[in-house]
PDB file of C-alpha atoms in Angstrom:
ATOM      1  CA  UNK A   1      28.954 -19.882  27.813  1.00  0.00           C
ATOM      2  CA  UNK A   2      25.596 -18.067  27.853  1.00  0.00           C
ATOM      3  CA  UNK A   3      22.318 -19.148  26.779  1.00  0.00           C
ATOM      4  CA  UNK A   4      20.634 -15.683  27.098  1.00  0.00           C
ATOM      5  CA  UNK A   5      20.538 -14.660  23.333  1.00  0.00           C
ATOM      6  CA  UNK A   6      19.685 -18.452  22.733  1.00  0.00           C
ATOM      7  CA  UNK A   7      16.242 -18.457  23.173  1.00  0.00           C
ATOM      8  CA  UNK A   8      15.298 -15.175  21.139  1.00  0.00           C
ATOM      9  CA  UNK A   9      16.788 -16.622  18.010  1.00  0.00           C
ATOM     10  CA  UNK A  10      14.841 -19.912  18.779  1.00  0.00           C
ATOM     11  CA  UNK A  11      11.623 -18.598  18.835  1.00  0.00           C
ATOM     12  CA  UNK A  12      12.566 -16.274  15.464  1.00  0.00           C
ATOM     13  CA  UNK A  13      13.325 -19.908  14.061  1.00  0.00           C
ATOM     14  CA  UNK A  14      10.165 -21.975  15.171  1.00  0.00           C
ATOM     15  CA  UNK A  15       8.090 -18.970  13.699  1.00  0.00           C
ATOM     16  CA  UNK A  16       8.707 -19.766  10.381  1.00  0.00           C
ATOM     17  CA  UNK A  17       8.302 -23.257  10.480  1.00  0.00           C
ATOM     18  CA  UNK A  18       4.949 -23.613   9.814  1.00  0.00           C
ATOM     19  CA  UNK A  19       4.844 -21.230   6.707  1.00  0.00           C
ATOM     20  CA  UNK A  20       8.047 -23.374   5.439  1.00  0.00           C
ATOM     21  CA  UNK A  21       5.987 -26.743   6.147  1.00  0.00           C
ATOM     22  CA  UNK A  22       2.982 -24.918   4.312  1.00  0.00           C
ATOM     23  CA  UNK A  23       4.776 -24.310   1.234  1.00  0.00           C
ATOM     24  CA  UNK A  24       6.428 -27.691   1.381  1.00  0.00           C
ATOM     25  CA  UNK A  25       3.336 -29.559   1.118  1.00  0.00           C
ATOM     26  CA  UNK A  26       2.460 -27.047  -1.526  1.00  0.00           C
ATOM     27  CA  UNK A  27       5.503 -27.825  -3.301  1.00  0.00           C
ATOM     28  CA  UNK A  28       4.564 -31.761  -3.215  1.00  0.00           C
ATOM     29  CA  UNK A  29       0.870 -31.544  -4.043  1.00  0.00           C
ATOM     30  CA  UNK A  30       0.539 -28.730  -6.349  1.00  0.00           C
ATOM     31  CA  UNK A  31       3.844 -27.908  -8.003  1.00  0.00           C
ATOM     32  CA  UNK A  32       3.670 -24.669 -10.072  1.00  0.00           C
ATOM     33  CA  UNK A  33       5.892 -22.882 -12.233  1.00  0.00           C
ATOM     34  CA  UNK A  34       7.859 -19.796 -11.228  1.00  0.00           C
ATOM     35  CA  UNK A  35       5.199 -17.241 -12.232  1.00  0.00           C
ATOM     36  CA  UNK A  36       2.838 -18.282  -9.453  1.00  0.00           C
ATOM     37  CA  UNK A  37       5.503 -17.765  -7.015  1.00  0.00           C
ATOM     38  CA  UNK A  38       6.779 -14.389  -8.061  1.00  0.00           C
ATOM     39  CA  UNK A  39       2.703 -13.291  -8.315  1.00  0.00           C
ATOM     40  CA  UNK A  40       2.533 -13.579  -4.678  1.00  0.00           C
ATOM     41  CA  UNK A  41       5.841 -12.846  -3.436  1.00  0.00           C
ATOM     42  CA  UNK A  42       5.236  -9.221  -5.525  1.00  0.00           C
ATOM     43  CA  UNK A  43       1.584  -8.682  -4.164  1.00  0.00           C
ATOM     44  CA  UNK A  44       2.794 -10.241  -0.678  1.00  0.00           C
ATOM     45  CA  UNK A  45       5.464  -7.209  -0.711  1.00  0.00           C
ATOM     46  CA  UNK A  46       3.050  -4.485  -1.685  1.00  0.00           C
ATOM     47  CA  UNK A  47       0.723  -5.233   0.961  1.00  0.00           C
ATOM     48  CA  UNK A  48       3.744  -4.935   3.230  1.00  0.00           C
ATOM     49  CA  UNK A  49       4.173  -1.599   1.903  1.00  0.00           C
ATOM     50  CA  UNK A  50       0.685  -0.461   2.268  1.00  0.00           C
ATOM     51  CA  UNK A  51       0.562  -2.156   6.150  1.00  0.00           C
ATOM     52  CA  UNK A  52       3.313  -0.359   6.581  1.00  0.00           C
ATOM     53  CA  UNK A  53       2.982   3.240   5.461  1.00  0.00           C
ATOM     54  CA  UNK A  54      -0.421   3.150   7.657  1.00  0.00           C
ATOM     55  CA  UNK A  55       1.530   2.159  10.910  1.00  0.00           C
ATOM     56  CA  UNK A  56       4.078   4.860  10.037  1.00  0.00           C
ATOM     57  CA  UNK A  57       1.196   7.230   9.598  1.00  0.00           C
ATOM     58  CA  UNK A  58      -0.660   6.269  12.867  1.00  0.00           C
ATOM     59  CA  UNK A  59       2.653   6.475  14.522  1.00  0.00           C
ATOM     60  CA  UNK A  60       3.650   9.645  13.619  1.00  0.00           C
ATOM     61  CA  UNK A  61      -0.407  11.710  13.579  1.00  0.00           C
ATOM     62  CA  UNK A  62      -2.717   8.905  15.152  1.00  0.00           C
ATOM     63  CA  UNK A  63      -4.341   8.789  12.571  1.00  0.00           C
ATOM     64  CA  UNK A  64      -5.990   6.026  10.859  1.00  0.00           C
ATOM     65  CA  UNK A  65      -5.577   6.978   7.290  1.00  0.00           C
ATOM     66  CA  UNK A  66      -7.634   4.810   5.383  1.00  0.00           C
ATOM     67  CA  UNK A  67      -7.563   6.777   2.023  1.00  0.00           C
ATOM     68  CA  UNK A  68      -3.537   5.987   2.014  1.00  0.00           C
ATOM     69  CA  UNK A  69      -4.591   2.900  -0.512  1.00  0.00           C
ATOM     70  CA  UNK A  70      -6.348   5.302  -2.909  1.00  0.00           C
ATOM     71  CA  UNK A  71      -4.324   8.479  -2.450  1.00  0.00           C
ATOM     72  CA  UNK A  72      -1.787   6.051  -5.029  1.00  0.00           C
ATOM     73  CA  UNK A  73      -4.424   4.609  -6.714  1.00  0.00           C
ATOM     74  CA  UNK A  74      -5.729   7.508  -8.387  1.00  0.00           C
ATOM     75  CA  UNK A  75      -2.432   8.947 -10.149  1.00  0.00           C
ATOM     76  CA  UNK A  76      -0.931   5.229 -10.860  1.00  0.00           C
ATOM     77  CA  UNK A  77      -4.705   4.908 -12.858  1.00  0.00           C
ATOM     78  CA  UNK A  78      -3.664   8.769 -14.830  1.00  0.00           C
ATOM     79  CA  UNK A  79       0.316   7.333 -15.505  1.00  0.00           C
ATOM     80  CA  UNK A  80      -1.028   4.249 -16.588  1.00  0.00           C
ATOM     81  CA  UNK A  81      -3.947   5.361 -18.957  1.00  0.00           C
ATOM     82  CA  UNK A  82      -1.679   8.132 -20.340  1.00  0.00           C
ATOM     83  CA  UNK A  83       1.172   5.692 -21.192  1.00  0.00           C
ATOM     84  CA  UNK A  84      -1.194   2.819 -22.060  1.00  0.00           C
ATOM     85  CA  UNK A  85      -3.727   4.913 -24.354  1.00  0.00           C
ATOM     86  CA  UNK A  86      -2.230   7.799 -25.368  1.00  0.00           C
ATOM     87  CA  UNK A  87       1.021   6.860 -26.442  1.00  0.00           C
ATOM     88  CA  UNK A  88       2.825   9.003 -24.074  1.00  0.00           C
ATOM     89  CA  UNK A  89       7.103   7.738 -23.542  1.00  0.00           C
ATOM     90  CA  UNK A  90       6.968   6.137 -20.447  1.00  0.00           C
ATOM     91  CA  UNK A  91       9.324   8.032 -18.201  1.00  0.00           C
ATOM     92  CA  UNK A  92       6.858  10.923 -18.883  1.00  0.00           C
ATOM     93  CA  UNK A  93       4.163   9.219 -18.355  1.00  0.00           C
ATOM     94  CA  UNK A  94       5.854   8.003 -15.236  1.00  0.00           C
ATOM     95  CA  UNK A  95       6.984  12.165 -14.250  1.00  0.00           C
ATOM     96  CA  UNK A  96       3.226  13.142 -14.600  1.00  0.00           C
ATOM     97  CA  UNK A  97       1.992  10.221 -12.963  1.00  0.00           C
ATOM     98  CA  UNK A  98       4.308  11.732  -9.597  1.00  0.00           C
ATOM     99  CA  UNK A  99       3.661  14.849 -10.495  1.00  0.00           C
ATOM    100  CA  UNK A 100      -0.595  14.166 -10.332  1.00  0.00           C
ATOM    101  CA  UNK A 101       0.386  12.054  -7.048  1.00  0.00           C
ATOM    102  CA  UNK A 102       2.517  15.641  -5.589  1.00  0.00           C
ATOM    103  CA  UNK A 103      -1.008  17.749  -6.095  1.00  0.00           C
ATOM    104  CA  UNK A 104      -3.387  15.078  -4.979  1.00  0.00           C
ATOM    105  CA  UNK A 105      -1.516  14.672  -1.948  1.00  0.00           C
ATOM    106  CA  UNK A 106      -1.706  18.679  -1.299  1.00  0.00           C
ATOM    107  CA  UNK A 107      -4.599  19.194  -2.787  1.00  0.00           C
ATOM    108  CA  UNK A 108      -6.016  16.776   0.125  1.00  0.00           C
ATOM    109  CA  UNK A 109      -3.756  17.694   2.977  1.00  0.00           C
ATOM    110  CA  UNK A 110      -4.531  21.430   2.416  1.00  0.00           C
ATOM    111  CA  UNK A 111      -8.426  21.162   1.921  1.00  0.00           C
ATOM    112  CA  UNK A 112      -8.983  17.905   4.003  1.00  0.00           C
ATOM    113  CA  UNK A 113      -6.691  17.160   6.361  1.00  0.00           C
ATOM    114  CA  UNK A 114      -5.768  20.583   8.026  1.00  0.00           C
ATOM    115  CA  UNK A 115      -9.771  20.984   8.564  1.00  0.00           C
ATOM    116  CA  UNK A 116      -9.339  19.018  11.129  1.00  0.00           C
ATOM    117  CA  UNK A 117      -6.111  19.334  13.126  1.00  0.00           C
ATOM    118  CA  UNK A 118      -7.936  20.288  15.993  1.00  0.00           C
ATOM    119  CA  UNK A 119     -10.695  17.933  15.472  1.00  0.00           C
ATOM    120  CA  UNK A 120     -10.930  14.289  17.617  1.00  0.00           C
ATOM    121  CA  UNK A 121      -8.826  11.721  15.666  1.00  0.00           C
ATOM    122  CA  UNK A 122     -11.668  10.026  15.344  1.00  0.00           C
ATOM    123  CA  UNK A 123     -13.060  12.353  13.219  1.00  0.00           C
ATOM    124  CA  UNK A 124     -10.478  12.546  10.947  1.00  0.00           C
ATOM    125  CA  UNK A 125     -10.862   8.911  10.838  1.00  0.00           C
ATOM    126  CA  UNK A 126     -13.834   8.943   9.577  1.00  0.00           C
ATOM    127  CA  UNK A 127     -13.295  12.055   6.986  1.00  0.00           C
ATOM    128  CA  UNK A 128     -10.599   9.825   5.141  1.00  0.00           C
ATOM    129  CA  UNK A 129     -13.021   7.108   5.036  1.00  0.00           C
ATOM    130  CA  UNK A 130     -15.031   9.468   3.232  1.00  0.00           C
ATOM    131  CA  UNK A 131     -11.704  10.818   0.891  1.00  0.00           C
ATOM    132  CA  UNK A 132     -11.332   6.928   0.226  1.00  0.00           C
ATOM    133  CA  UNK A 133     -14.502   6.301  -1.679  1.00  0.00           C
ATOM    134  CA  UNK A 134     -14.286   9.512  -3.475  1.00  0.00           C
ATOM    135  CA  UNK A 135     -10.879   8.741  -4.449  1.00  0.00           C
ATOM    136  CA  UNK A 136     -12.259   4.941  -5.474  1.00  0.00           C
ATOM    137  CA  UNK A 137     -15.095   6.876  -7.909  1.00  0.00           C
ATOM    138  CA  UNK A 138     -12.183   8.991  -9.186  1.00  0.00           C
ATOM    139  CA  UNK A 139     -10.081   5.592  -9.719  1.00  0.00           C
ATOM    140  CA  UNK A 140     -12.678   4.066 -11.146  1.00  0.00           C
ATOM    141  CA  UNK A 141     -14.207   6.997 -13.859  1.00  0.00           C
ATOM    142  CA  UNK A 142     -10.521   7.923 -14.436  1.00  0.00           C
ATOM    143  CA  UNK A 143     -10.301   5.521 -17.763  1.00  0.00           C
ATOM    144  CA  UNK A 144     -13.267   6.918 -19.288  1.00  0.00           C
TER     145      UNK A 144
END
């Protein structure tokens, strides 16, 4: 019999131990209702998603993206406002919320990003630091 795979699968266990002993204690102390719970497991998963994306996008251009946050902000603010405020049906709401979220996304890749393709990645570092807070003012005045 061979121990060889034995040890991986420890260590996978003993990793979660002390997040299952943190919630355990939770559990005793400060019980909660379900809401609580499915609050964080949802925002828990989207910052998985956003973690994500940027490590596929550094993979694939090395490139720190750091407007990836607010290149989704921006048209989930338009689908929202238009469904919340105007009235609009939701699913079209929701089909010009993708649609906004198609021509941001070329909109910046064509004026933006191909600017500097032959630029240090630094640089284009730094220039979607810069797309990110214009994209937060957009966000932000987008309501009004």
């Amino acid at each position: 019999m061979s121990l060889r795979g034995v040890g991986i699968e420890l260590k996978s266990i003993t990793a979660y131990v002390p997040a299952m002993v943190v919630i355990g204690v939770q559990l005793l102390w400060f019980p909660t209702g379900i809401g609580p719970w499915t609050l964080g497991v949802v925002v828990g998963l989207l910052t998985a998603l956003v973690a994500l994306g940027l490590a596929l996008i550094y993979r694939a251009n090395r490139v720190l993206n750091f407007a990836q946050g607010d290149l989704g902000t921006v048209p989930t603010t338009l689908s929202v406002g238009l469904i919340a405020f105007s009235g609009l049906p939701y699913l079209l709401g929701l089909f010009l919320g993708l649609g906004a979220a198609v021509v941001l996304g070329a909109v910046v890749e064509l004026a933006i990003i191909r600017r500097f393709t032959r630029a240090p990645r630094l640089l284009l570092s730094v220039a979607t630091i810069g797309l990110s807070q214009l994209l937060m003012v957009a966000g932000l005045l987008l309501p009004r």
